[in-house]
Amino acid sequence: MNYADYIIVFVFLGAMFWLGSIFYRWVGSSDDYYLAGRRLTPFILAAVLAATNVNLYSFVGQAGIAYREGISIIWQTWTGNMAMVVSGLFILPVFRRLRIRTIPEFLEMRYSKGVRTIVAALWVFRLSFWLGVVLYTAAVAATIISGLDSFTAWVLVFSVVVIIYTVLGGMWSVAFTDVIQFVFMLAGALILLPVAMHAAGWWPGLVSRLPADALALVKSGGAYNWKFILAIFLLGIEWACVDQGLLQRAFGAESARSVAKSLVLAGIITTPFALLWNLPGLAARILYPGLTNADTAVPMLIANLIPNVVLGVIVVGLLSSQLSTISGNLNGVATIFTSDIFENTLRRAADQKTVIRVARIVTVAAGLGMIFFAYWVPLL
Protein backbone atom coordinates (compact mmCIF):
# COMPACT_ATOMS: atom_id res chain seq x y z
CA MET A 1 0.00 0.00 0.00
CA ASN A 2 1.16 3.55 -0.76
CA TYR A 3 0.04 6.88 0.66
CA ALA A 4 -2.99 7.06 -1.65
CA ASP A 5 -4.20 3.68 -0.38
CA TYR A 6 -3.79 4.76 3.24
CA ILE A 7 -5.67 7.99 2.53
CA ILE A 8 -8.56 5.97 1.05
CA VAL A 9 -8.63 3.69 4.10
CA PHE A 10 -8.55 6.51 6.66
CA VAL A 11 -11.13 8.59 4.77
CA PHE A 12 -13.39 5.54 4.86
CA LEU A 13 -12.83 5.05 8.58
CA GLY A 14 -13.52 8.72 9.20
CA ALA A 15 -16.73 8.53 7.19
CA MET A 16 -17.87 5.46 9.14
CA PHE A 17 -17.08 7.23 12.40
CA TRP A 18 -19.08 10.29 11.34
CA LEU A 19 -22.02 8.29 10.00
CA GLY A 20 -22.17 6.03 13.04
CA SER A 21 -21.86 8.90 15.48
CA ILE A 22 -24.74 11.00 14.12
CA PHE A 23 -27.22 8.39 15.34
CA TYR A 24 -26.37 9.27 18.94
CA ARG A 25 -29.36 11.62 18.85
CA TRP A 26 -31.67 8.81 17.71
CA VAL A 27 -31.20 6.79 20.89
CA GLY A 28 -33.98 7.68 23.30
CA SER A 29 -34.88 4.26 24.69
CA SER A 30 -33.31 0.86 25.19
CA ASP A 31 -35.19 -0.48 22.16
CA ASP A 32 -33.51 2.23 20.06
CA TYR A 33 -30.10 1.14 21.30
CA TYR A 34 -30.68 -2.60 21.07
CA LEU A 35 -32.98 -2.91 18.03
CA ALA A 36 -33.08 0.42 16.15
CA GLY A 37 -36.57 1.02 17.50
CA ARG A 38 -37.80 -2.11 15.63
CA ARG A 39 -38.11 -0.01 12.47
CA LEU A 40 -35.72 -1.74 10.04
CA THR A 41 -37.31 -2.36 6.62
CA PRO A 42 -36.82 -5.64 4.68
CA PHE A 43 -34.28 -4.30 2.17
CA ILE A 44 -32.15 -2.52 4.77
CA LEU A 45 -32.28 -5.57 7.00
CA ALA A 46 -31.37 -7.92 4.11
CA ALA A 47 -28.25 -5.87 3.36
CA VAL A 48 -27.39 -5.77 7.07
CA LEU A 49 -27.79 -9.54 7.44
CA ALA A 50 -25.76 -10.23 4.29
CA ALA A 51 -22.96 -7.99 5.59
CA THR A 52 -23.08 -9.81 8.94
CA ASN A 53 -22.90 -13.19 7.21
CA VAL A 54 -19.75 -12.28 5.25
CA ASN A 55 -16.53 -11.39 7.04
CA LEU A 56 -12.80 -11.96 6.71
CA TYR A 57 -13.28 -15.60 7.66
CA SER A 58 -14.95 -15.95 4.25
CA PHE A 59 -12.13 -14.22 2.35
CA VAL A 60 -9.33 -15.79 4.39
CA GLY A 61 -10.55 -19.02 6.02
CA GLN A 62 -12.97 -20.38 3.40
CA ALA A 63 -10.71 -19.26 0.55
CA GLY A 64 -7.84 -21.03 2.29
CA ILE A 65 -9.84 -24.26 2.50
CA ALA A 66 -10.79 -23.88 -1.19
CA TYR A 67 -7.05 -23.52 -1.93
CA ARG A 68 -6.25 -26.70 -0.02
CA GLU A 69 -9.31 -28.91 -0.50
CA GLY A 70 -11.25 -27.51 -3.47
CA ILE A 71 -14.53 -25.76 -4.12
CA SER A 72 -16.64 -28.16 -2.04
CA ILE A 73 -16.23 -25.87 1.00
CA ILE A 74 -18.73 -23.60 -0.78
CA TRP A 75 -21.45 -25.67 0.90
CA GLN A 76 -20.59 -24.02 4.21
CA THR A 77 -22.00 -20.78 2.78
CA TRP A 78 -24.78 -22.36 0.75
CA THR A 79 -26.16 -24.46 3.59
CA GLY A 80 -26.00 -21.40 5.85
CA ASN A 81 -28.09 -19.53 3.28
CA MET A 82 -30.61 -22.39 3.20
CA ALA A 83 -30.77 -22.23 6.99
CA MET A 84 -31.43 -18.47 6.87
CA VAL A 85 -34.38 -19.08 4.55
CA VAL A 86 -35.77 -21.81 6.83
CA SER A 87 -35.33 -19.58 9.87
CA GLY A 88 -36.89 -16.61 8.10
CA LEU A 89 -39.96 -18.57 7.04
CA PHE A 90 -40.66 -20.59 10.18
CA ILE A 91 -38.69 -19.46 13.26
CA LEU A 92 -37.87 -15.74 13.31
CA PRO A 93 -41.44 -14.54 12.65
CA VAL A 94 -42.45 -16.34 15.88
CA PHE A 95 -39.65 -14.62 17.83
CA ARG A 96 -40.58 -11.26 16.32
CA ARG A 97 -44.24 -11.64 17.33
CA LEU A 98 -43.07 -12.38 20.89
CA ARG A 99 -41.19 -9.02 20.79
CA ILE A 100 -38.17 -10.51 22.52
CA ARG A 101 -34.72 -8.91 22.40
CA THR A 102 -32.54 -11.96 22.97
CA ILE A 103 -32.64 -15.74 22.81
CA PRO A 104 -32.04 -16.02 26.61
CA GLU A 105 -35.26 -14.03 27.04
CA PHE A 106 -37.09 -16.72 25.07
CA LEU A 107 -35.47 -19.40 27.23
CA GLU A 108 -36.96 -17.79 30.34
CA MET A 109 -40.42 -18.08 28.73
CA ARG A 110 -39.77 -21.72 27.93
CA TYR A 111 -37.84 -22.78 31.06
CA SER A 112 -36.93 -20.40 33.90
CA LYS A 113 -35.23 -17.18 34.90
CA GLY A 114 -32.16 -19.13 36.05
CA VAL A 115 -31.69 -20.66 32.61
CA ARG A 116 -31.93 -17.19 31.06
CA THR A 117 -29.25 -15.78 33.36
CA ILE A 118 -26.82 -18.71 32.93
CA VAL A 119 -27.11 -18.76 29.14
CA ALA A 120 -26.76 -14.97 29.00
CA ALA A 121 -23.53 -15.07 31.03
CA LEU A 122 -22.10 -17.84 28.84
CA TRP A 123 -22.99 -15.97 25.65
CA VAL A 124 -21.42 -12.71 26.83
CA PHE A 125 -18.12 -14.59 27.24
CA ARG A 126 -18.57 -16.59 24.05
CA LEU A 127 -19.32 -13.55 21.84
CA SER A 128 -16.45 -11.56 23.37
CA PHE A 129 -14.02 -14.41 22.65
CA TRP A 130 -15.39 -14.88 19.14
CA LEU A 131 -14.86 -11.18 18.50
CA GLY A 132 -11.23 -11.64 19.56
CA VAL A 133 -10.83 -14.41 16.96
CA VAL A 134 -12.43 -12.19 14.31
CA LEU A 135 -10.15 -9.27 15.21
CA TYR A 136 -7.05 -11.47 15.23
CA THR A 137 -7.88 -12.84 11.76
CA ALA A 138 -8.43 -9.33 10.41
CA ALA A 139 -5.19 -7.95 11.81
CA VAL A 140 -3.09 -10.86 10.49
CA ALA A 141 -4.61 -10.57 7.00
CA ALA A 142 -4.14 -6.79 6.97
CA THR A 143 -0.42 -7.05 7.77
CA ILE A 144 0.06 -9.31 4.74
CA ILE A 145 -2.01 -7.17 2.37
CA SER A 146 -0.82 -3.73 3.42
CA GLY A 147 2.86 -4.28 4.14
CA LEU A 148 2.40 -2.46 7.47
CA ASP A 149 3.82 -5.17 9.72
CA SER A 150 2.29 -4.00 13.00
CA PHE A 151 -0.30 -6.24 14.59
CA THR A 152 -1.13 -3.63 17.23
CA ALA A 153 -1.69 -0.89 14.65
CA TRP A 154 -4.20 -3.00 12.73
CA VAL A 155 -5.94 -4.10 15.93
CA LEU A 156 -6.51 -0.43 16.72
CA VAL A 157 -7.65 0.36 13.16
CA PHE A 158 -10.23 -2.43 13.24
CA SER A 159 -11.46 -1.82 16.78
CA VAL A 160 -11.36 1.81 17.96
CA VAL A 161 -13.65 3.38 15.35
CA VAL A 162 -16.23 0.60 15.46
CA ILE A 163 -16.32 0.55 19.27
CA ILE A 164 -16.93 4.30 19.43
CA TYR A 165 -19.75 4.48 16.88
CA THR A 166 -21.43 1.37 18.29
CA VAL A 167 -21.29 2.89 21.79
CA LEU A 168 -22.83 6.14 20.56
CA GLY A 169 -25.59 4.98 18.23
CA GLY A 170 -26.25 1.33 19.13
CA MET A 171 -28.20 -0.64 16.55
CA TRP A 172 -29.04 2.50 14.56
CA SER A 173 -25.32 3.00 13.89
CA VAL A 174 -24.76 -0.71 13.30
CA ALA A 175 -27.58 -1.01 10.75
CA PHE A 176 -26.82 2.03 8.64
CA THR A 177 -23.04 1.59 8.61
CA ASP A 178 -23.62 -2.06 7.68
CA VAL A 179 -25.56 -1.00 4.57
CA ILE A 180 -22.68 1.23 3.42
CA GLN A 181 -20.11 -1.40 4.32
CA PHE A 182 -22.06 -4.02 2.37
CA VAL A 183 -21.68 -1.91 -0.80
CA PHE A 184 -17.93 -1.46 -0.29
CA MET A 185 -17.45 -5.14 0.55
CA LEU A 186 -19.25 -6.18 -2.63
CA ALA A 187 -17.25 -3.69 -4.71
CA GLY A 188 -13.95 -4.98 -3.34
CA ALA A 189 -14.87 -8.62 -3.98
CA LEU A 190 -16.06 -7.85 -7.53
CA ILE A 191 -12.70 -6.23 -8.28
CA LEU A 192 -10.67 -9.12 -6.89
CA LEU A 193 -12.56 -11.93 -8.64
CA PRO A 194 -11.89 -11.02 -12.31
CA VAL A 195 -8.27 -10.03 -11.55
CA ALA A 196 -7.56 -13.38 -9.91
CA MET A 197 -9.42 -15.39 -12.56
CA HIS A 198 -7.63 -13.56 -15.40
CA ALA A 199 -4.25 -14.33 -13.85
CA ALA A 200 -5.20 -18.02 -13.52
CA GLY A 201 -6.61 -18.34 -17.06
CA TRP A 202 -10.31 -18.05 -16.20
CA TRP A 203 -12.35 -21.26 -15.86
CA PRO A 204 -10.46 -23.21 -18.59
CA GLY A 205 -7.26 -22.47 -16.70
CA LEU A 206 -8.74 -23.88 -13.49
CA VAL A 207 -10.00 -27.00 -15.28
CA SER A 208 -6.71 -27.70 -17.03
CA ARG A 209 -4.37 -27.01 -14.11
CA LEU A 210 -6.24 -28.25 -11.05
CA PRO A 211 -7.02 -31.87 -10.10
CA ALA A 212 -10.59 -32.94 -10.85
CA ASP A 213 -11.58 -33.31 -7.20
CA ALA A 214 -10.68 -29.64 -6.55
CA LEU A 215 -13.60 -28.63 -8.81
CA ALA A 216 -16.05 -31.26 -7.56
CA LEU A 217 -18.94 -29.72 -5.64
CA VAL A 218 -19.33 -32.93 -3.64
CA LYS A 219 -16.34 -35.15 -3.02
CA SER A 220 -16.74 -38.90 -2.92
CA GLY A 221 -14.21 -39.21 -0.12
CA GLY A 222 -12.36 -37.01 2.34
CA ALA A 223 -13.85 -34.47 4.71
CA TYR A 224 -16.07 -32.49 2.33
CA ASN A 225 -18.57 -35.14 1.21
CA TRP A 226 -22.34 -35.56 1.71
CA LYS A 227 -21.85 -36.18 5.44
CA PHE A 228 -20.14 -32.80 5.73
CA ILE A 229 -22.95 -31.08 3.81
CA LEU A 230 -25.62 -32.60 6.05
CA ALA A 231 -23.68 -31.80 9.24
CA ILE A 232 -22.95 -28.21 8.27
CA PHE A 233 -26.60 -27.70 7.27
CA LEU A 234 -27.76 -28.86 10.72
CA LEU A 235 -25.22 -26.54 12.36
CA GLY A 236 -26.46 -23.79 10.05
CA ILE A 237 -30.01 -24.29 11.33
CA GLU A 238 -28.76 -23.82 14.89
CA TRP A 239 -26.83 -20.68 13.86
CA ALA A 240 -29.69 -19.10 11.90
CA CYS A 241 -32.24 -19.74 14.65
CA VAL A 242 -30.41 -18.86 17.89
CA ASP A 243 -27.17 -16.96 17.18
CA GLN A 244 -27.48 -13.57 18.90
CA GLY A 245 -24.96 -11.90 16.60
CA LEU A 246 -27.22 -12.63 13.62
CA LEU A 247 -30.61 -12.31 15.29
CA GLN A 248 -29.77 -8.99 16.94
CA ARG A 249 -30.49 -7.38 13.56
CA ALA A 250 -33.52 -9.53 12.80
CA PHE A 251 -35.24 -8.59 16.06
CA GLY A 252 -35.11 -4.98 14.85
CA ALA A 253 -37.47 -5.68 11.93
CA GLU A 254 -40.59 -3.56 11.76
CA SER A 255 -42.87 -6.64 11.64
CA ALA A 256 -42.89 -10.45 11.50
CA ARG A 257 -43.51 -10.24 7.75
CA SER A 258 -40.50 -7.95 7.34
CA VAL A 259 -38.17 -10.31 9.19
CA ALA A 260 -39.28 -13.22 6.97
CA LYS A 261 -38.69 -11.21 3.80
CA SER A 262 -35.30 -9.96 4.96
CA LEU A 263 -33.86 -13.37 5.91
CA VAL A 264 -35.07 -15.00 2.71
CA LEU A 265 -33.68 -12.14 0.63
CA ALA A 266 -30.35 -12.19 2.51
CA GLY A 267 -30.06 -15.95 1.92
CA ILE A 268 -30.69 -15.48 -1.80
CA ILE A 269 -28.29 -12.52 -2.10
CA THR A 270 -25.43 -14.30 -0.36
CA THR A 271 -25.67 -17.52 -2.44
CA PRO A 272 -23.72 -16.28 -5.50
CA PHE A 273 -21.39 -14.33 -3.19
CA ALA A 274 -19.73 -17.59 -2.16
CA LEU A 275 -18.00 -17.63 -5.55
CA LEU A 276 -16.35 -14.30 -4.75
CA TRP A 277 -14.01 -15.90 -2.22
CA ASN A 278 -13.93 -19.57 -3.28
CA LEU A 279 -12.85 -18.97 -6.88
CA PRO A 280 -9.96 -16.67 -5.87
CA GLY A 281 -8.84 -19.43 -3.49
CA LEU A 282 -8.69 -21.85 -6.42
CA ALA A 283 -6.88 -19.28 -8.57
CA ALA A 284 -4.29 -18.79 -5.83
CA ARG A 285 -3.62 -22.54 -5.86
CA ILE A 286 -2.49 -22.19 -9.47
CA LEU A 287 -0.56 -18.94 -9.00
CA TYR A 288 1.08 -19.78 -5.64
CA PRO A 289 1.31 -23.57 -5.34
CA GLY A 290 2.62 -25.17 -2.20
CA LEU A 291 1.73 -22.53 0.39
CA THR A 292 2.34 -23.92 3.88
CA ASN A 293 -0.42 -21.68 5.30
CA ALA A 294 -3.39 -21.76 2.94
CA ASP A 295 -5.03 -18.86 4.78
CA THR A 296 -2.49 -16.52 3.19
CA ALA A 297 -3.74 -17.37 -0.33
CA VAL A 298 -6.15 -14.49 -0.91
CA PRO A 299 -4.07 -11.90 1.00
CA MET A 300 -1.16 -12.81 -1.30
CA LEU A 301 -3.39 -12.42 -4.36
CA ILE A 302 -4.42 -8.97 -3.20
CA ALA A 303 -0.90 -7.86 -2.29
CA ASN A 304 0.66 -9.07 -5.57
CA LEU A 305 -2.03 -8.52 -8.23
CA ILE A 306 -3.96 -5.42 -7.21
CA PRO A 307 -2.40 -2.06 -8.21
CA ASN A 308 -2.15 0.84 -5.80
CA VAL A 309 -5.26 3.01 -5.28
CA VAL A 310 -7.40 0.04 -6.33
CA LEU A 311 -5.70 -1.77 -3.46
CA GLY A 312 -7.08 0.88 -1.14
CA VAL A 313 -10.61 0.10 -2.35
CA ILE A 314 -10.03 -3.64 -1.79
CA VAL A 315 -8.77 -3.02 1.74
CA VAL A 316 -11.82 -0.85 2.42
CA GLY A 317 -14.00 -3.76 1.27
CA LEU A 318 -12.23 -6.13 3.66
CA LEU A 319 -12.49 -3.58 6.45
CA SER A 320 -16.20 -3.29 5.74
CA SER A 321 -16.77 -7.03 6.02
CA GLN A 322 -15.04 -7.04 9.37
CA LEU A 323 -16.50 -3.87 10.88
CA SER A 324 -20.06 -5.08 10.23
CA THR A 325 -19.36 -8.34 12.08
CA ILE A 326 -17.67 -6.61 15.02
CA SER A 327 -20.32 -3.88 15.46
CA GLY A 328 -23.26 -6.29 15.45
CA ASN A 329 -21.68 -8.65 17.95
CA LEU A 330 -20.64 -5.79 20.25
CA ASN A 331 -24.23 -4.62 20.24
CA GLY A 332 -25.33 -8.20 20.88
CA VAL A 333 -23.10 -8.50 23.97
CA ALA A 334 -24.44 -5.21 25.34
CA THR A 335 -28.04 -6.28 24.72
CA ILE A 336 -27.62 -9.68 26.37
CA PHE A 337 -25.87 -8.36 29.46
CA THR A 338 -28.11 -5.34 29.98
CA SER A 339 -31.43 -6.97 29.13
CA ASP A 340 -30.89 -10.49 30.50
CA ILE A 341 -28.62 -9.85 33.48
CA PHE A 342 -28.75 -6.19 34.56
CA GLU A 343 -32.46 -5.43 33.98
CA ASN A 344 -33.67 -8.93 34.75
CA THR A 345 -31.57 -9.73 37.83
CA LEU A 346 -29.47 -6.88 39.19
CA ARG A 347 -31.72 -3.83 38.89
CA ARG A 348 -35.23 -4.55 37.68
CA ALA A 349 -36.53 -1.01 38.26
CA ALA A 350 -33.78 0.80 36.33
CA ASP A 351 -34.92 3.79 34.25
CA GLN A 352 -34.20 4.04 30.52
CA LYS A 353 -31.32 6.51 30.93
CA THR A 354 -29.55 4.15 33.33
CA VAL A 355 -30.14 1.15 31.06
CA ILE A 356 -28.66 2.93 28.04
CA ARG A 357 -25.66 4.09 30.10
CA VAL A 358 -25.00 0.52 31.26
CA ALA A 359 -25.37 -0.78 27.68
CA ARG A 360 -22.74 1.70 26.49
CA ILE A 361 -20.36 0.76 29.33
CA VAL A 362 -20.78 -2.93 28.47
CA THR A 363 -20.12 -2.20 24.77
CA VAL A 364 -16.80 -0.58 25.71
CA ALA A 365 -15.97 -3.48 28.07
CA ALA A 366 -16.77 -6.01 25.33
CA GLY A 367 -14.55 -4.08 22.92
CA LEU A 368 -11.67 -4.15 25.38
CA GLY A 369 -12.28 -7.87 25.93
CA MET A 370 -12.19 -8.37 22.16
CA ILE A 371 -8.77 -6.70 21.99
CA PHE A 372 -7.49 -8.81 24.91
CA PHE A 373 -8.69 -12.05 23.29
CA ALA A 374 -7.14 -11.03 19.94
CA TYR A 375 -3.72 -11.09 21.65
CA TRP A 376 -4.55 -14.31 23.47
CA VAL A 377 -5.62 -16.29 20.38
CA PRO A 378 -2.09 -16.92 18.98
CA LEU A 379 -0.96 -18.09 22.42
CA LEU A 380 -3.57 -20.86 22.64
PDB file of C-alpha atoms in Angstrom, residues 23-24 26-39 101 162-175 248 327-328 330-335 338 352 355-364:
ATOM      1  CA  PHE A  23     -27.220   8.387  15.336  1.00  0.00           C
ATOM      2  CA  TYR A  24     -26.372   9.271  18.936  1.00  0.00           C
ATOM      3  CA  TRP A  26     -31.675   8.808  17.710  1.00  0.00           C
ATOM      4  CA  VAL A  27     -31.201   6.788  20.895  1.00  0.00           C
ATOM      5  CA  GLY A  28     -33.985   7.685  23.297  1.00  0.00           C
ATOM      6  CA  SER A  29     -34.875   4.262  24.693  1.00  0.00           C
ATOM      7  CA  SER A  30     -33.307   0.859  25.195  1.00  0.00           C
ATOM      8  CA  ASP A  31     -35.191  -0.477  22.157  1.00  0.00           C
ATOM      9  CA  ASP A  32     -33.513   2.232  20.060  1.00  0.00           C
ATOM     10  CA  TYR A  33     -30.096   1.140  21.303  1.00  0.00           C
ATOM     11  CA  TYR A  34     -30.682  -2.602  21.065  1.00  0.00           C
ATOM     12  CA  LEU A  35     -32.976  -2.910  18.034  1.00  0.00           C
ATOM     13  CA  ALA A  36     -33.080   0.417  16.150  1.00  0.00           C
ATOM     14  CA  GLY A  37     -36.572   1.024  17.500  1.00  0.00           C
ATOM     15  CA  ARG A  38     -37.802  -2.106  15.629  1.00  0.00           C
ATOM     16  CA  ARG A  39     -38.106  -0.012  12.470  1.00  0.00           C
ATOM     17  CA  ARG A 101     -34.720  -8.905  22.403  1.00  0.00           C
ATOM     18  CA  VAL A 162     -16.234   0.603  15.462  1.00  0.00           C
ATOM     19  CA  ILE A 163     -16.316   0.551  19.273  1.00  0.00           C
ATOM     20  CA  ILE A 164     -16.926   4.305  19.430  1.00  0.00           C
ATOM     21  CA  TYR A 165     -19.752   4.483  16.880  1.00  0.00           C
ATOM     22  CA  THR A 166     -21.430   1.365  18.294  1.00  0.00           C
ATOM     23  CA  VAL A 167     -21.294   2.886  21.785  1.00  0.00           C
ATOM     24  CA  LEU A 168     -22.826   6.136  20.557  1.00  0.00           C
ATOM     25  CA  GLY A 169     -25.589   4.979  18.227  1.00  0.00           C
ATOM     26  CA  GLY A 170     -26.249   1.333  19.132  1.00  0.00           C
ATOM     27  CA  MET A 171     -28.197  -0.643  16.549  1.00  0.00           C
ATOM     28  CA  TRP A 172     -29.036   2.499  14.556  1.00  0.00           C
ATOM     29  CA  SER A 173     -25.324   3.001  13.890  1.00  0.00           C
ATOM     30  CA  VAL A 174     -24.761  -0.715  13.297  1.00  0.00           C
ATOM     31  CA  ALA A 175     -27.583  -1.009  10.749  1.00  0.00           C
ATOM     32  CA  GLN A 248     -29.774  -8.990  16.937  1.00  0.00           C
ATOM     33  CA  SER A 327     -20.316  -3.879  15.458  1.00  0.00           C
ATOM     34  CA  GLY A 328     -23.261  -6.286  15.453  1.00  0.00           C
ATOM     35  CA  LEU A 330     -20.636  -5.787  20.253  1.00  0.00           C
ATOM     36  CA  ASN A 331     -24.233  -4.616  20.237  1.00  0.00           C
ATOM     37  CA  GLY A 332     -25.333  -8.203  20.884  1.00  0.00           C
ATOM     38  CA  VAL A 333     -23.098  -8.496  23.967  1.00  0.00           C
ATOM     39  CA  ALA A 334     -24.442  -5.205  25.337  1.00  0.00           C
ATOM     40  CA  THR A 335     -28.037  -6.277  24.723  1.00  0.00           C
ATOM     41  CA  THR A 338     -28.110  -5.335  29.977  1.00  0.00           C
ATOM     42  CA  GLN A 352     -34.197   4.042  30.515  1.00  0.00           C
ATOM     43  CA  VAL A 355     -30.140   1.149  31.064  1.00  0.00           C
ATOM     44  CA  ILE A 356     -28.661   2.926  28.043  1.00  0.00           C
ATOM     45  CA  ARG A 357     -25.660   4.087  30.097  1.00  0.00           C
ATOM     46  CA  VAL A 358     -24.995   0.518  31.259  1.00  0.00           C
ATOM     47  CA  ALA A 359     -25.368  -0.778  27.682  1.00  0.00           C
ATOM     48  CA  ARG A 360     -22.743   1.700  26.495  1.00  0.00           C
ATOM     49  CA  ILE A 361     -20.360   0.757  29.327  1.00  0.00           C
ATOM     50  CA  VAL A 362     -20.775  -2.929  28.470  1.00  0.00           C
ATOM     51  CA  THR A 363     -20.119  -2.198  24.772  1.00  0.00           C
ATOM     52  CA  VAL A 364     -16.801  -0.578  25.710  1.00  0.00           C
TER      53      VAL A 364
END
